[in-house]
């Protein structure tokens, strides 16, 4: 959490471990309960995007070592972020 507070990013990508940080993120102002939750038209199940206040985004993606192609993995994240920004 200290690293997130110091870096103050606009985007955080979690590799299928978001549930481990949900309560901690709320403590530093990244409240998932108040965030707009959505997926992309291209990939309807994963990743999940949470648009928080102050135009900050959390991406709940597969772990980078998943058995999906790199094209699927990166395209799904990039397309979702393009739809937000």
mmCIF file with all atom_site columns, C-alpha atoms in Angstrom, residues 8 17-19 48-50 52 56 59 64 68 73 81:
data_model
loop_
_atom_site.group_PDB
_atom_site.id
_atom_site.type_symbol
_atom_site.label_atom_id
_atom_site.label_alt_id
_atom_site.label_comp_id
_atom_site.label_asym_id
_atom_site.label_entity_id
_atom_site.label_seq_id
_atom_site.pdbx_PDB_ins_code
_atom_site.Cartn_x
_atom_site.Cartn_y
_atom_site.Cartn_z
_atom_site.occupancy
_atom_site.B_iso_or_equiv
_atom_site.pdbx_formal_charge
_atom_site.auth_seq_id
_atom_site.auth_comp_id
_atom_site.auth_asym_id
_atom_site.auth_atom_id
_atom_site.pdbx_PDB_model_num
ATOM 1  C CA . UNK A 1 8  ? -0.082  7.630   -6.917  1.00 0.00 ? 8  UNK A CA 1
ATOM 2  C CA . UNK A 1 17 ? -5.219  -11.229 -6.695  1.00 0.00 ? 17 UNK A CA 1
ATOM 3  C CA . UNK A 1 18 ? -7.468  -8.192  -6.338  1.00 0.00 ? 18 UNK A CA 1
ATOM 4  C CA . UNK A 1 19 ? -9.616  -9.889  -3.696  1.00 0.00 ? 19 UNK A CA 1
ATOM 5  C CA . UNK A 1 48 ? -12.896 -6.666  -15.065 1.00 0.00 ? 48 UNK A CA 1
ATOM 6  C CA . UNK A 1 49 ? -12.373 -2.912  -14.909 1.00 0.00 ? 49 UNK A CA 1
ATOM 7  C CA . UNK A 1 50 ? -13.239 -0.711  -11.944 1.00 0.00 ? 50 UNK A CA 1
ATOM 8  C CA . UNK A 1 52 ? -12.799 4.758   -9.327  1.00 0.00 ? 52 UNK A CA 1
ATOM 9  C CA . UNK A 1 56 ? -8.357  6.050   -11.520 1.00 0.00 ? 56 UNK A CA 1
ATOM 10 C CA . UNK A 1 59 ? -7.922  -3.869  -13.678 1.00 0.00 ? 59 UNK A CA 1
ATOM 11 C CA . UNK A 1 64 ? 0.411   -13.021 -16.315 1.00 0.00 ? 64 UNK A CA 1
ATOM 12 C CA . UNK A 1 68 ? -3.951  -17.522 -22.450 1.00 0.00 ? 68 UNK A CA 1
ATOM 13 C CA . UNK A 1 73 ? -4.037  -11.006 -22.396 1.00 0.00 ? 73 UNK A CA 1
ATOM 14 C CA . UNK A 1 81 ? -8.443  0.953   -20.976 1.00 0.00 ? 81 UNK A CA 1
#
